[in-house]
mmCIF file of C-alpha atoms in Angstrom:
data_model
loop_
_atom_site.group_PDB
_atom_site.id
_atom_site.type_symbol
_atom_site.label_atom_id
_atom_site.label_comp_id
_atom_site.label_asym_id
_atom_site.label_seq_id
_atom_site.Cartn_x
_atom_site.Cartn_y
_atom_site.Cartn_z
ATOM 1 C CA MET A 83 37.458 -44.426 5.299
ATOM 2 C CA ARG A 84 36.453 -46.295 2.176
ATOM 3 C CA SER A 85 40.026 -47.368 1.333
ATOM 4 C CA ASN A 86 40.429 -48.791 4.871
ATOM 5 C CA LEU A 87 37.326 -50.944 4.407
ATOM 6 C CA THR A 88 38.552 -52.120 1.024
ATOM 7 C CA ARG A 89 41.960 -53.013 2.488
ATOM 8 C CA LEU A 90 40.322 -55.007 5.308
ATOM 9 C CA ALA A 91 37.781 -56.707 3.060
ATOM 10 C CA SER A 92 40.329 -57.986 0.515
ATOM 11 C CA PRO A 93 41.926 -60.637 2.785
ATOM 12 C CA LEU A 94 38.503 -61.813 3.949
ATOM 13 C CA LEU A 95 37.277 -62.111 0.383
ATOM 14 C CA LEU A 96 40.412 -64.019 -0.615
ATOM 15 C CA MET A 97 39.972 -66.480 2.286
ATOM 16 C CA THR A 98 36.348 -67.052 1.306
ATOM 17 C CA VAL A 99 37.276 -67.748 -2.327
ATOM 18 C CA LEU A 100 40.133 -70.104 -1.395
ATOM 19 C CA THR A 101 37.924 -72.006 1.043
ATOM 20 C CA GLY A 102 35.388 -72.581 -1.728
ATOM 21 C CA CYS A 103 38.142 -73.894 -4.008
ATOM 22 C CA GLY A 104 39.170 -76.638 -1.624
ATOM 23 C CA PHE A 105 42.468 -75.146 -0.444
ATOM 24 C CA THR A 106 41.605 -75.861 3.190
ATOM 25 C CA GLY A 107 42.478 -79.559 3.020
ATOM 26 C CA PRO A 108 41.516 -82.797 1.315
ATOM 27 C CA ASP A 109 37.912 -83.770 0.701
ATOM 28 C CA THR A 110 36.621 -86.319 3.193
ATOM 29 C CA TYR A 111 34.166 -89.083 2.299
ATOM 30 C CA GLU A 112 32.031 -90.817 4.935
ATOM 31 C CA LEU A 113 30.893 -94.465 5.104
ATOM 32 C CA ASP A 114 27.684 -93.803 3.175
ATOM 33 C CA GLN A 115 29.526 -92.140 0.258
ATOM 34 C CA LYS A 116 30.632 -95.111 -1.843
ATOM 35 C CA SER A 117 31.544 -93.151 -4.978
ATOM 36 C CA VAL A 118 34.545 -90.805 -4.986
ATOM 37 C CA GLU A 119 35.413 -88.525 -7.930
ATOM 38 C CA VAL A 120 38.623 -86.513 -7.793
ATOM 39 C CA GLU A 121 41.107 -84.926 -10.179
ATOM 40 C CA LYS A 122 44.658 -86.122 -10.653
ATOM 41 C CA GLY A 123 46.871 -84.593 -7.959
ATOM 42 C CA GLU A 124 44.077 -84.154 -5.399
ATOM 43 C CA GLU A 125 44.219 -85.649 -1.926
ATOM 44 C CA PHE A 126 41.168 -87.167 -0.259
ATOM 45 C CA ALA A 127 40.318 -89.118 2.885
ATOM 46 C CA LEU A 128 37.909 -91.913 3.766
ATOM 47 C CA SER A 129 36.421 -91.337 7.223
ATOM 48 C CA VAL A 130 35.135 -94.227 9.334
ATOM 49 C CA PRO A 131 33.889 -94.328 12.946
ATOM 50 C CA VAL A 132 35.967 -96.389 15.365
ATOM 51 C CA ASP A 133 35.480 -97.565 18.926
ATOM 52 C CA THR A 134 38.715 -99.095 20.195
ATOM 53 C CA ALA A 135 37.155 -99.567 23.639
ATOM 54 C CA MET A 136 34.912 -102.160 21.988
ATOM 55 C CA GLY A 137 37.865 -103.756 20.159
ATOM 56 C CA GLU A 138 36.951 -102.301 16.775
ATOM 57 C CA TRP A 139 39.678 -101.615 14.171
ATOM 58 C CA TRP A 140 39.802 -100.618 10.475
ATOM 59 C CA TYR A 141 42.314 -101.560 7.762
ATOM 60 C CA VAL A 142 42.733 -101.302 3.986
ATOM 61 C CA THR A 143 42.241 -104.876 2.752
ATOM 62 C CA SER A 144 42.985 -106.934 -0.355
ATOM 63 C CA PRO A 145 42.856 -106.545 -3.214
ATOM 64 C CA LYS A 146 44.718 -103.257 -2.784
ATOM 65 C CA PRO A 147 43.710 -100.218 -4.881
ATOM 66 C CA ASP A 148 45.455 -99.746 -8.237
ATOM 67 C CA ALA A 149 48.718 -97.889 -7.482
ATOM 68 C CA ALA A 150 48.574 -96.235 -10.924
ATOM 69 C CA VAL A 151 45.327 -94.508 -9.867
ATOM 70 C CA VAL A 152 45.692 -93.757 -6.130
ATOM 71 C CA ASP A 153 48.526 -93.755 -3.621
ATOM 72 C CA GLY A 154 47.904 -94.438 0.060
ATOM 73 C CA LEU A 155 49.218 -91.656 2.313
ATOM 74 C CA GLY A 156 48.544 -93.352 5.644
ATOM 75 C CA LYS A 157 45.964 -93.302 8.384
ATOM 76 C CA ASP A 158 45.194 -90.677 11.023
ATOM 77 C CA GLU A 159 43.204 -91.369 14.151
ATOM 78 C CA LYS A 160 41.095 -88.675 15.760
ATOM 79 C CA THR A 161 39.568 -89.395 19.143
ATOM 80 C CA ASP A 162 36.357 -87.860 20.422
ATOM 81 C CA ASP A 163 37.678 -87.830 23.984
ATOM 82 C CA SER A 164 39.361 -84.676 25.220
ATOM 83 C CA ASP A 165 41.102 -86.380 28.160
ATOM 84 C CA GLU A 166 42.618 -89.707 27.084
ATOM 85 C CA ASP A 167 44.010 -90.450 30.567
ATOM 86 C CA ASP A 168 40.524 -90.815 32.062
ATOM 87 C CA LYS A 169 39.386 -93.343 29.445
ATOM 88 C CA VAL A 170 40.015 -96.984 30.361
ATOM 89 C CA GLY A 171 40.421 -99.594 27.621
ATOM 90 C CA GLY A 172 40.325 -97.387 24.533
ATOM 91 C CA SER A 173 38.479 -94.559 22.893
ATOM 92 C CA SER A 174 35.951 -93.718 20.218
ATOM 93 C CA GLY A 175 36.589 -91.451 17.303
ATOM 94 C CA THR A 176 37.369 -91.511 13.603
ATOM 95 C CA ASP A 177 39.968 -93.180 11.398
ATOM 96 C CA LEU A 178 40.948 -91.169 8.319
ATOM 97 C CA PHE A 179 42.527 -93.163 5.494
ATOM 98 C CA LYS A 180 44.321 -90.635 3.279
ATOM 99 C CA PHE A 181 45.011 -91.059 -0.443
ATOM 100 C CA LYS A 182 46.352 -89.060 -3.365
ATOM 101 C CA ALA A 183 44.961 -89.331 -6.894
ATOM 102 C CA VAL A 184 48.036 -90.071 -9.026
ATOM 103 C CA GLY A 185 46.622 -91.039 -12.428
ATOM 104 C CA PRO A 186 43.390 -91.170 -14.399
ATOM 105 C CA GLY A 187 41.270 -94.287 -14.080
ATOM 106 C CA THR A 188 38.965 -96.118 -11.714
ATOM 107 C CA THR A 189 39.866 -98.353 -8.790
ATOM 108 C CA LYS A 190 38.264 -99.774 -5.676
ATOM 109 C CA ILE A 191 39.406 -99.140 -2.123
ATOM 110 C CA ARG A 192 38.256 -101.754 0.369
ATOM 111 C CA LEU A 193 38.209 -101.005 4.088
ATOM 112 C CA ILE A 194 37.564 -103.808 6.517
ATOM 113 C CA GLU A 195 35.929 -103.221 9.893
ATOM 114 C CA CYS A 196 37.332 -105.740 12.350
ATOM 115 C CA PRO A 197 35.617 -106.268 15.686
ATOM 116 C CA ARG A 198 37.715 -108.079 18.315
ATOM 117 C CA GLY A 199 38.651 -111.557 17.081
ATOM 118 C CA ALA A 200 37.008 -111.188 13.663
ATOM 119 C CA CYS A 201 40.112 -110.625 11.516
ATOM 120 C CA ALA A 202 43.342 -112.475 10.938
ATOM 121 C CA GLY A 203 46.444 -111.384 9.092
ATOM 122 C CA GLY A 204 49.016 -108.640 9.148
ATOM 123 C CA GLY A 205 46.853 -105.557 9.577
ATOM 124 C CA SER A 206 49.025 -102.628 10.509
ATOM 125 C CA ALA A 207 52.149 -104.725 9.916
ATOM 126 C CA GLY A 208 51.406 -104.534 6.192
ATOM 127 C CA GLY A 209 50.074 -108.019 5.456
ATOM 128 C CA PRO A 210 46.586 -108.598 4.076
ATOM 129 C CA VAL A 211 43.723 -108.603 6.559
ATOM 130 C CA THR A 212 40.979 -111.147 6.035
ATOM 131 C CA PRO A 213 37.899 -112.104 8.015
ATOM 132 C CA SER A 214 38.513 -115.121 10.232
ATOM 133 C CA PRO A 215 36.564 -118.190 9.153
ATOM 134 C CA VAL A 216 33.756 -119.479 11.332
ATOM 135 C CA PRO A 217 34.650 -123.056 12.338
ATOM 136 C CA SER A 218 32.627 -125.705 10.518
ATOM 137 C CA GLY A 219 29.458 -126.601 12.358
ATOM 138 C CA SER A 220 29.625 -123.498 14.558
ATOM 139 C CA PRO A 221 26.739 -121.076 14.549
ATOM 140 C CA SER A 222 27.388 -117.815 12.739
ATOM 141 C CA PRO A 223 28.559 -115.128 15.125
ATOM 142 C CA ASP A 224 26.398 -112.080 15.764
ATOM 143 C CA LYS A 225 26.792 -109.352 13.152
ATOM 144 C CA LYS A 226 28.665 -107.192 15.674
ATOM 145 C CA TYR A 227 31.394 -109.877 15.849
ATOM 146 C CA ARG A 228 31.866 -110.308 12.092
ATOM 147 C CA ALA A 229 34.259 -108.384 9.886
ATOM 148 C CA THR A 230 32.568 -106.153 7.322
ATOM 149 C CA ILE A 231 34.149 -104.881 4.103
ATOM 150 C CA HIS A 232 33.196 -101.422 2.831
ATOM 151 C CA THR A 233 34.059 -100.767 -0.826
ATOM 152 C CA TYR A 234 34.602 -97.323 -2.343
ATOM 153 C CA THR A 235 34.789 -96.803 -6.113
ATOM 154 C CA VAL A 236 37.298 -94.056 -6.871
ATOM 155 C CA THR A 237 37.414 -92.323 -10.257
ATOM 156 C CA VAL A 238 40.350 -90.053 -10.975
ATOM 157 C CA LYS A 239 39.923 -87.575 -13.820
ATOM 158 C CA GLN A 240 42.585 -85.638 -15.682
ATOM 159 C CA PRO A 241 42.386 -81.935 -14.673
#
């Protein structure tokens, strides 16, 4: 009986140890976590809330992060809605910007939050995204209609 328990417990113990070591996927950093520390070779993601129904989009903006320190692996979108067909005009969820730490050093990753009409430029086409200027003499738009840049400081350490 004891050897059966040991045989069953070993895989569970191994899964618990591997989960604690980060083998379940990349670390994810939220909007309020502005400092990221990772080791060379690790993957990580920056997670930001998005509401496409309200015309809200996120992009990596200029200046781009140092390619000798991190490499961009793309963006995944996760929606909160289980049935997309019933949603009219868009959805809410999370954008995950994925990166890999490629070399020791420190760099900044800038994500821009672009409400409808607040950004100009290439965006997903690869060009730089910049906040649109407010025409001279016009009142400043409400905060919800202005682009906001969120900056993360990423430090990559040698393992």
